[in-house]
XYZ file of C-alpha atoms in Angstrom:
201
model
C -13.004 -16.794 7.515
C -10.160 -14.514 8.655
C -11.119 -11.873 11.181
C -10.400 -8.951 8.874
C -12.800 -10.176 6.203
C -15.461 -10.761 8.854
C -15.034 -7.181 10.085
C -14.995 -5.889 6.525
C -18.256 -7.632 5.653
C -19.978 -6.345 8.787
C -18.639 -2.834 8.221
C -19.916 -2.779 4.650
C -23.221 -4.302 5.710
C -23.681 -1.561 8.294
C -22.867 1.478 6.224
C -21.968 1.126 2.577
C -23.873 0.191 -0.548
C -23.517 -3.604 -0.508
C -25.868 -5.895 1.445
C -24.672 -9.138 3.011
C -26.276 -11.978 4.912
C -24.685 -12.346 8.330
C -23.852 -16.032 8.040
C -20.253 -15.971 9.252
C -20.659 -14.504 12.722
C -21.869 -15.857 16.042
C -25.555 -15.587 17.008
C -24.619 -13.162 19.787
C -22.756 -10.791 17.479
C -25.442 -11.131 14.823
C -28.099 -9.938 17.271
C -25.949 -6.942 18.212
C -25.406 -5.945 14.594
C -28.997 -6.337 13.354
C -30.436 -3.072 14.788
C -27.461 -1.111 13.440
C -27.811 -2.807 10.067
C -31.372 -1.468 9.862
C -30.202 2.146 10.034
C -30.682 3.591 6.557
C -27.376 3.392 4.722
C -26.637 6.933 3.719
C -24.962 9.923 5.291
C -28.042 12.115 4.977
C -30.013 9.805 7.239
C -27.240 9.723 9.828
C -27.024 13.503 9.983
C -30.807 13.970 10.146
C -31.203 11.197 12.729
C -27.938 11.638 14.575
C -29.173 11.174 18.136
C -31.438 8.252 17.245
C -28.656 6.443 15.379
C -26.167 7.072 18.171
C -28.622 5.802 20.771
C -28.947 2.554 18.809
C -25.166 2.192 18.752
C -24.921 2.810 22.500
C -27.619 0.251 23.269
C -26.056 -2.416 21.055
C -22.568 -1.705 22.385
C -23.856 -2.523 25.864
C -25.491 -5.646 24.487
C -22.230 -6.750 22.861
C -20.654 -7.026 26.321
C -22.601 -10.276 26.709
C -20.736 -11.791 23.742
C -17.321 -13.422 23.985
C -14.210 -11.249 23.928
C -13.447 -11.837 20.250
C -16.978 -10.818 19.269
C -16.697 -7.706 21.428
C -13.517 -6.702 19.601
C -15.132 -7.396 16.238
C -18.176 -5.314 17.152
C -15.957 -2.470 18.376
C -13.980 -2.307 15.152
C -16.796 -3.075 12.712
C -18.949 -0.287 14.158
C -16.105 2.216 14.255
C -17.838 4.518 11.764
C -20.753 5.155 14.105
C -18.634 5.101 17.261
C -16.217 7.711 15.953
C -19.028 9.989 14.784
C -21.245 9.449 17.831
C -18.736 9.302 20.676
C -15.107 10.097 19.958
C -15.761 13.144 17.744
C -19.290 13.962 18.876
C -18.514 17.568 19.813
C -16.813 18.377 16.510
C -19.590 16.757 14.471
C -22.342 18.568 16.366
C -20.575 21.909 15.872
C -20.700 21.350 12.108
C -24.013 19.503 11.957
C -25.955 22.067 9.925
C -23.317 22.199 7.211
C -23.033 18.402 7.122
C -26.812 18.042 6.838
C -26.829 20.331 3.800
C -23.853 18.629 2.161
C -24.904 15.034 2.834
C -27.563 14.518 0.092
C -25.170 15.570 -2.668
C -22.398 13.435 -1.173
C -24.702 10.413 -1.059
C -25.676 10.778 -4.714
C -22.165 11.388 -6.006
C -20.501 8.665 -3.938
C -23.097 6.016 -4.728
C -22.738 6.796 -8.425
C -18.947 6.840 -8.270
C -18.487 3.646 -6.247
C -21.410 1.460 -7.357
C -19.640 -0.097 -10.356
C -16.907 -1.500 -8.113
C -19.296 -3.921 -6.397
C -19.772 -6.249 -9.372
C -18.254 -9.364 -7.808
C -17.448 -12.717 -9.420
C -18.875 -15.135 -6.882
C -16.364 -17.880 -7.665
C -13.272 -15.786 -7.051
C -12.529 -15.308 -3.337
C -9.445 -13.139 -3.850
C -11.245 -10.953 -6.353
C -14.152 -10.658 -3.935
C -11.903 -9.468 -1.109
C -10.102 -7.084 -3.445
C -13.338 -5.565 -4.727
C -14.852 -5.231 -1.251
C -11.779 -3.373 -0.049
C -11.636 -1.176 -3.127
C -15.307 -0.319 -2.721
C -14.796 0.632 0.907
C -11.801 2.795 0.013
C -13.805 4.467 -2.754
C -16.707 5.210 -0.421
C -14.549 6.573 2.395
C -12.486 8.715 0.028
C -15.481 10.081 -1.833
C -17.373 11.044 1.312
C -14.293 12.666 2.807
C -13.710 14.824 -0.252
C -17.352 15.740 -0.805
C -18.015 16.639 2.826
C -14.720 18.381 3.526
C -15.042 20.495 0.374
C -18.549 21.544 1.378
C -17.703 21.933 5.079
C -14.014 22.884 5.354
C -14.275 23.537 9.102
C -14.794 19.816 9.707
C -12.107 18.586 7.298
C -9.523 17.874 10.012
C -12.088 15.930 12.026
C -13.108 13.835 9.018
C -9.445 13.104 8.333
C -8.900 12.007 11.934
C -11.949 9.723 11.759
C -10.653 7.989 8.634
C -7.169 7.571 10.081
C -8.559 6.166 13.319
C -10.536 3.588 11.357
C -7.340 2.469 9.641
C -5.449 2.332 12.942
C -8.143 0.204 14.554
C -8.283 -2.215 11.623
C -4.504 -2.591 11.815
C -4.495 -3.181 15.565
C -7.091 -5.962 15.356
C -5.778 -7.781 12.285
C -3.205 -10.535 12.714
C -0.020 -9.291 11.050
C 0.704 -12.591 9.280
C -2.851 -12.640 7.948
C -2.489 -9.013 6.881
C 0.442 -9.866 4.611
C -1.691 -12.479 2.839
C -4.477 -10.031 2.036
C -4.764 -8.397 -1.403
C -2.917 -5.092 -1.543
C -6.259 -3.282 -1.784
C -7.116 -4.635 1.669
C -3.670 -4.001 3.106
C -4.095 -0.370 2.083
C -7.095 0.008 4.397
C -4.781 -0.655 7.352
C -2.110 1.814 6.240
C -2.643 5.275 7.726
C 0.001 6.835 5.495
C -1.682 5.439 2.388
C -5.111 6.540 3.617
C -3.909 10.053 4.409
C -2.202 10.449 1.033
C -5.295 9.155 -0.777
C -7.685 11.452 1.066
C -5.538 14.538 0.622
C -4.520 13.887 -2.989
């Protein structure tokens, strides 16, 4: 399995609607991901349990240091959602926490409804599977950005920066030859200009 698809599957397992069995990663990385996987997969839960969720990330990040270097990089990128919210943009998120808490339940409902149909995957079509996974992730990220930034305009710039950082990190970790072989829907997730235009459209 190419490294991007591995990261994509872990990322989706951790946060978005789809559930996956962690069969394509090392035992060390699997043990690091499991506690994060158990965090309830919606934005409302994250906002209401912000410190608890961030503490889990911190503990597992330390644990990941015992894995090999490639697994550490995979963990770092695959958990970027939590890391960016909990560490890199912690101050900005906490300043807008009350608004985000109020907006999150509606965002969860609307984004799950909007993006759920995309996850109907034909199991015998690998390319289609990758394409649909990437499209689902784009749908989820875009929907949450628009719902939350409309409800909480003061945090819009921060949410935009978080999404762009995720794209930058995916690009930096993905082999460029492998990137060119990915479906365009997956290539788009690495393209900050595409992501920015999509979010702000």
